[in-house]
């Protein structure tokens, strides 16, 4: 079954590009025609690229990855928050914070601060141990953190991929993703650079219905990936290169520690083995002692018979 039909794309206005004077020459291969000074996007190519992006997102989420939904323009804010929340993925629909990906350690500290403030009871100032003024300042700080970081509150590591609605507006997010080698999935309008996205979807990134439809498709792919993950049909997400290097560096230290703990155990086992050996040899000594006694008894009757 097709992810989406051409009729659905037409109804949502996905085929409308920008004015002919506002275009990127690299987009020429994605343009079908020009009408009334506006470029018309080739929806057959859009369908093909939608399938590729859908498969990539599904497999990424199925293997334990996450997709960061990014769309800070007014046409995208509501849809980004709604669809990302529906499938349990992080999102940014307000201002992009510089360093959100490249300086994630600092962002994690701000997330910890936000969760710390959430534990305060702002209704009961007396029990909090702070003055009313201090509580008011903390409440304002929490509101600000919710606005900027609320969508990524459960993000514990950099995402596996980024979904971007407007590539030109979200150029900071794309630049950070490129530095870290994070794949970018995006709506590719006629004024965008296709080289900045690994999984572009040629389409209209300005119309609300177009943004809503394409974002819903990506969210549906994430939902299908989650179903596969919970059904146990997939393996864990492959480790990043830096994670593998870190584990390989730790292996020699772990092996050395294991050898040190094994040595005393071997030494303590040796005396035990030696103590067992005499016990095993004891029956042999008893048998040897019993053997001469038996021969002496056998010889004694013979001597008695001779004397008689």
Short mmCIF file of C-alpha atoms in Angstrom, two decimals:
data_model
loop_
_atom_site.label_atom_id
_atom_site.label_comp_id
_atom_site.label_asym_id
_atom_site.label_seq_id
_atom_site.Cartn_x
_atom_site.Cartn_y
_atom_site.Cartn_z
CA UNK A 1 0.00 0.00 0.00
CA UNK A 2 1.30 3.45 -0.99
CA UNK A 3 2.31 5.81 1.78
CA UNK A 4 0.40 8.67 0.12
CA UNK A 5 -1.40 9.24 -3.18
CA UNK A 6 -0.88 11.89 -5.84
CA UNK A 7 -4.40 13.17 -5.18
CA UNK A 8 -3.59 13.77 -1.51
CA UNK A 9 -0.46 15.69 -2.47
CA UNK A 10 -2.43 17.80 -4.95
CA UNK A 11 -5.17 18.57 -2.44
CA UNK A 12 -2.57 19.69 0.11
CA UNK A 13 -0.81 21.94 -2.42
CA UNK A 14 2.50 20.10 -2.17
CA UNK A 15 3.19 20.81 -5.86
CA UNK A 16 3.37 24.61 -5.53
CA UNK A 17 6.89 26.01 -5.48
CA UNK A 18 8.18 29.57 -5.16
CA UNK A 19 8.20 32.31 -7.75
CA UNK A 20 10.51 31.72 -10.67
CA UNK A 21 12.79 34.56 -9.59
CA UNK A 22 13.28 32.89 -6.20
CA UNK A 23 14.74 29.52 -6.96
CA UNK A 24 17.86 27.43 -6.60
CA UNK A 25 19.23 26.16 -9.94
CA UNK A 26 20.05 22.83 -8.27
CA UNK A 27 16.30 22.24 -8.00
CA UNK A 28 15.85 22.13 -11.76
CA UNK A 29 15.52 18.33 -11.88
CA UNK A 30 12.64 18.41 -9.38
CA UNK A 31 10.57 21.02 -11.27
CA UNK A 32 7.81 19.83 -13.60
CA UNK A 33 6.82 23.13 -15.21
CA UNK A 34 6.21 26.83 -14.63
CA UNK A 35 2.76 28.38 -14.38
CA UNK A 36 1.88 32.05 -13.85
CA UNK A 37 5.38 32.83 -12.64
CA UNK A 38 5.38 29.95 -10.11
CA UNK A 39 7.30 26.71 -10.38
CA UNK A 40 5.32 23.46 -10.21
CA UNK A 41 7.08 20.57 -8.47
CA UNK A 42 7.09 17.12 -10.07
CA UNK A 43 4.89 15.07 -7.73
CA UNK A 44 6.02 11.76 -9.24
CA UNK A 45 9.49 12.49 -7.92
CA UNK A 46 7.97 13.63 -4.63
CA UNK A 47 6.27 10.25 -4.26
CA UNK A 48 9.54 8.43 -4.91
CA UNK A 49 11.45 10.49 -2.36
CA UNK A 50 8.64 10.15 0.19
CA UNK A 51 8.99 6.37 0.02
CA UNK A 52 12.76 6.59 0.62
CA UNK A 53 12.35 8.95 3.57
CA UNK A 54 9.54 6.83 5.02
CA UNK A 55 11.63 3.64 4.90
CA UNK A 56 14.63 5.38 6.45
CA UNK A 57 12.65 6.84 9.36
CA UNK A 58 10.87 3.55 10.01
CA UNK A 59 14.12 1.58 10.13
CA UNK A 60 15.87 4.22 12.25
CA UNK A 61 13.17 4.20 14.92
CA UNK A 62 12.77 0.42 14.75
CA UNK A 63 16.44 0.00 15.64
CA UNK A 64 16.15 2.21 18.72
CA UNK A 65 16.87 5.60 17.16
CA UNK A 66 14.97 8.85 17.51
CA UNK A 67 13.99 11.60 15.07
CA UNK A 68 14.09 15.26 16.11
CA UNK A 69 11.21 17.22 14.54
CA UNK A 70 12.22 20.82 13.77
CA UNK A 71 9.89 23.54 12.53
CA UNK A 72 9.89 27.00 14.10
CA UNK A 73 7.88 28.91 11.47
CA UNK A 74 4.27 29.69 12.33
CA UNK A 75 2.88 27.35 9.68
CA UNK A 76 4.71 24.40 11.23
CA UNK A 77 4.73 24.99 15.01
CA UNK A 78 1.41 23.33 15.83
CA UNK A 79 1.85 20.38 13.48
CA UNK A 80 5.42 19.71 14.64
CA UNK A 81 4.38 19.58 18.30
CA UNK A 82 1.26 17.51 17.62
CA UNK A 83 2.82 14.85 15.39
CA UNK A 84 6.06 14.49 17.38
CA UNK A 85 4.13 14.12 20.64
CA UNK A 86 1.84 11.54 19.03
CA UNK A 87 4.76 9.21 18.30
CA UNK A 88 6.90 10.08 21.33
CA UNK A 89 9.67 11.88 19.43
CA UNK A 90 11.50 15.08 20.49
CA UNK A 91 10.70 18.36 18.75
CA UNK A 92 11.69 22.02 18.52
CA UNK A 93 8.92 24.38 17.42
CA UNK A 94 10.19 27.59 18.98
CA UNK A 95 13.56 29.27 18.50
CA UNK A 96 16.44 26.91 17.71
CA UNK A 97 19.00 27.02 20.50
CA UNK A 98 22.53 27.27 19.13
CA UNK A 99 24.55 24.23 20.14
CA UNK A 100 21.52 22.06 20.82
CA UNK A 101 23.22 19.23 18.94
CA UNK A 102 26.91 20.17 18.93
CA UNK A 103 26.93 21.18 22.61
CA UNK A 104 24.41 18.68 23.92
CA UNK A 105 26.18 18.35 27.27
CA UNK A 106 25.30 21.95 28.18
CA UNK A 107 21.74 21.45 26.94
CA UNK A 108 21.47 18.38 29.20
CA UNK A 109 22.35 20.55 32.19
CA UNK A 110 19.54 22.95 31.29
CA UNK A 111 17.15 20.00 31.02
CA UNK A 112 18.22 18.84 34.47
CA UNK A 113 17.62 22.36 35.79
CA UNK A 114 14.13 22.38 34.26
CA UNK A 115 13.23 19.07 35.91
CA UNK A 116 14.62 20.34 39.21
CA UNK A 117 12.35 23.40 39.08
CA UNK A 118 9.36 21.22 38.21
CA UNK A 119 9.69 19.50 41.58
CA UNK A 120 9.02 22.77 43.43
CA UNK A 121 5.52 23.40 44.76
CA UNK A 122 4.80 26.92 43.55
CA UNK A 123 1.38 26.89 45.24
CA UNK A 124 2.88 26.37 48.71
CA UNK A 125 5.54 29.06 49.07
CA UNK A 126 5.94 28.63 52.83
CA UNK A 127 6.91 24.95 52.58
CA UNK A 128 9.39 25.56 49.77
CA UNK A 129 11.84 27.50 51.92
CA UNK A 130 12.03 30.38 49.43
CA UNK A 131 10.54 33.86 49.54
CA UNK A 132 7.67 34.84 47.27
CA UNK A 133 10.03 36.88 45.12
CA UNK A 134 12.45 33.97 44.73
CA UNK A 135 9.61 31.62 43.82
CA UNK A 136 8.33 34.11 41.25
CA UNK A 137 11.78 34.29 39.64
CA UNK A 138 12.04 30.50 39.58
CA UNK A 139 8.57 30.21 38.06
CA UNK A 140 9.52 32.60 35.27
CA UNK A 141 12.70 30.61 34.67
CA UNK A 142 10.69 27.39 34.46
CA UNK A 143 8.23 28.93 32.00
CA UNK A 144 11.11 30.04 29.79
CA UNK A 145 12.74 26.61 29.93
CA UNK A 146 9.43 24.91 29.08
CA UNK A 147 9.08 27.10 26.02
CA UNK A 148 12.57 26.45 24.69
CA UNK A 149 13.27 22.90 25.92
CA UNK A 150 9.85 21.39 26.60
CA UNK A 151 9.87 19.43 23.36
CA UNK A 152 13.20 17.73 24.08
CA UNK A 153 12.71 17.04 27.80
CA UNK A 154 13.13 13.28 27.29
CA UNK A 155 16.08 13.53 24.91
CA UNK A 156 19.04 11.80 26.61
CA UNK A 157 21.41 11.76 23.61
CA UNK A 158 21.74 13.38 20.22
CA UNK A 159 19.01 12.20 17.83
CA UNK A 160 19.60 9.67 15.08
CA UNK A 161 18.00 11.91 12.43
CA UNK A 162 16.41 15.34 12.06
CA UNK A 163 13.17 16.21 10.25
CA UNK A 164 13.23 19.82 9.02
CA UNK A 165 10.29 21.74 7.57
CA UNK A 166 12.01 24.85 6.15
CA UNK A 167 15.64 24.24 5.21
CA UNK A 168 16.51 27.91 4.74
CA UNK A 169 14.97 29.01 8.03
CA UNK A 170 16.42 26.08 9.99
CA UNK A 171 19.92 26.37 8.51
CA UNK A 172 21.46 26.37 12.02
CA UNK A 173 19.91 23.00 12.82
CA UNK A 174 21.08 21.60 9.48
CA UNK A 175 24.63 22.92 9.98
CA UNK A 176 24.87 21.27 13.41
CA UNK A 177 23.47 18.00 12.06
CA UNK A 178 26.03 18.02 9.22
CA UNK A 179 28.90 18.56 11.68
CA UNK A 180 27.83 15.50 13.67
CA UNK A 181 26.98 13.40 10.62
CA UNK A 182 23.28 13.21 11.55
CA UNK A 183 21.05 12.50 8.52
CA UNK A 184 18.62 15.27 7.58
CA UNK A 185 15.13 14.57 6.24
CA UNK A 186 13.44 17.70 4.94
CA UNK A 187 10.86 19.35 2.72
CA UNK A 188 12.68 20.52 -0.40
CA UNK A 189 11.10 23.67 -1.83
CA UNK A 190 12.26 25.27 -5.09
CA UNK A 191 14.44 27.81 -3.23
CA UNK A 192 16.38 25.16 -1.23
CA UNK A 193 19.70 23.40 -1.76
CA UNK A 194 19.14 19.64 -2.22
CA UNK A 195 22.76 18.94 -1.21
CA UNK A 196 21.99 19.88 2.40
CA UNK A 197 19.57 16.98 2.92
CA UNK A 198 20.23 13.25 2.76
CA UNK A 199 16.53 12.42 2.44
CA UNK A 200 14.78 15.37 0.75
CA UNK A 201 11.10 15.44 -0.15
CA UNK A 202 10.36 17.89 -3.00
CA UNK A 203 7.36 19.92 -1.89
CA UNK A 204 5.82 23.10 -0.57
CA UNK A 205 7.22 24.13 2.83
CA UNK A 206 5.01 27.23 3.20
CA UNK A 207 1.42 25.97 2.96
CA UNK A 208 -0.02 24.73 6.26
CA UNK A 209 -1.76 21.74 4.68
CA UNK A 210 1.38 20.67 2.83
CA UNK A 211 3.51 20.91 5.97
CA UNK A 212 0.87 19.03 7.97
CA UNK A 213 0.60 16.19 5.44
CA UNK A 214 4.33 15.62 5.01
CA UNK A 215 5.02 15.87 8.75
CA UNK A 216 2.24 13.36 9.41
CA UNK A 217 3.85 10.95 6.91
CA UNK A 218 7.17 11.13 8.77
CA UNK A 219 5.36 10.65 12.09
CA UNK A 220 3.53 7.62 10.68
CA UNK A 221 6.88 6.14 9.67
CA UNK A 222 8.16 6.65 13.22
CA UNK A 223 5.00 5.03 14.60
CA UNK A 224 5.50 1.97 12.39
CA UNK A 225 9.11 1.78 13.50
CA UNK A 226 8.03 1.83 17.15
CA UNK A 227 5.64 -1.06 16.50
CA UNK A 228 8.45 -3.10 14.95
CA UNK A 229 10.75 -2.28 17.86
CA UNK A 230 8.23 -3.43 20.47
CA UNK A 231 7.42 -6.59 18.52
CA UNK A 232 11.09 -7.58 18.74
CA UNK A 233 11.57 -7.99 14.99
CA UNK A 234 14.62 -5.75 14.91
CA UNK A 235 18.03 -5.56 16.51
CA UNK A 236 19.34 -2.66 18.55
CA UNK A 237 20.46 0.51 16.78
CA UNK A 238 24.03 0.23 15.48
CA UNK A 239 26.53 2.09 17.65
CA UNK A 240 28.07 5.29 16.42
CA UNK A 241 31.77 5.19 15.52
CA UNK A 242 32.81 7.20 18.58
CA UNK A 243 30.84 4.83 20.84
CA UNK A 244 32.62 1.80 19.40
CA UNK A 245 36.02 3.47 19.86
CA UNK A 246 35.18 4.25 23.49
CA UNK A 247 34.21 0.65 24.22
CA UNK A 248 37.32 -0.71 22.51
CA UNK A 249 39.50 1.62 24.60
CA UNK A 250 37.88 0.35 27.80
CA UNK A 251 38.34 -3.36 26.95
CA UNK A 252 42.10 -3.62 27.84
CA UNK A 253 41.50 -2.06 31.27
CA UNK A 254 38.61 -4.44 31.95
CA UNK A 255 40.67 -7.47 30.89
CA UNK A 256 43.59 -6.43 33.12
CA UNK A 257 41.26 -6.03 36.09
CA UNK A 258 39.73 -9.44 35.38
CA UNK A 259 43.16 -11.09 35.31
CA UNK A 260 44.10 -9.56 38.67
CA UNK A 261 40.95 -10.89 40.29
CA UNK A 262 41.45 -14.35 38.78
CA UNK A 263 45.05 -14.78 40.04
CA UNK A 264 44.28 -14.89 43.80
CA UNK A 265 41.44 -17.27 43.09
CA UNK A 266 43.82 -19.65 41.30
CA UNK A 267 46.32 -19.46 44.17
CA UNK A 268 43.67 -20.30 46.76
CA UNK A 269 42.48 -23.22 44.69
CA UNK A 270 45.95 -24.82 44.49
CA UNK A 271 46.29 -25.68 48.25
CA UNK A 272 42.80 -27.09 48.17
CA UNK A 273 43.79 -29.37 45.31
CA UNK A 274 46.97 -30.39 47.15
CA UNK A 275 44.99 -31.20 50.30
CA UNK A 276 42.71 -33.37 48.26
CA UNK A 277 45.60 -35.35 46.79
CA UNK A 278 46.82 -36.83 50.18
CA UNK A 279 43.25 -37.82 50.92
CA UNK A 280 43.12 -39.61 47.59
CA UNK A 281 46.52 -41.25 48.25
CA UNK A 282 45.47 -42.46 51.74
CA UNK A 283 43.40 -45.43 50.53
CA UNK A 284 46.36 -46.58 48.43
CA UNK A 285 48.62 -46.52 51.53
CA UNK A 286 46.02 -48.44 53.51
CA UNK A 287 45.78 -51.07 50.80
CA UNK A 288 49.59 -51.42 50.73
CA UNK A 289 49.66 -51.82 54.53
CA UNK A 290 46.90 -54.40 54.39
CA UNK A 291 48.66 -56.41 51.68
CA UNK A 292 51.75 -57.43 53.81
CA UNK A 293 49.48 -58.32 56.71
CA UNK A 294 47.51 -60.66 54.49
CA UNK A 295 50.66 -62.35 53.18
CA UNK A 296 51.99 -62.85 56.73
CA UNK A 297 48.71 -64.50 57.76
CA UNK A 298 48.90 -66.76 54.72
CA UNK A 299 52.48 -67.77 55.54
CA UNK A 300 51.70 -68.47 59.23
CA UNK A 301 49.48 -71.59 58.63
CA UNK A 302 52.13 -72.96 56.28
CA UNK A 303 54.78 -72.80 58.99
CA UNK A 304 52.41 -74.43 61.52
CA UNK A 305 51.76 -77.29 59.16
CA UNK A 306 55.47 -77.92 58.72
CA UNK A 307 56.08 -78.04 62.49
CA UNK A 308 53.26 -80.52 62.93
#
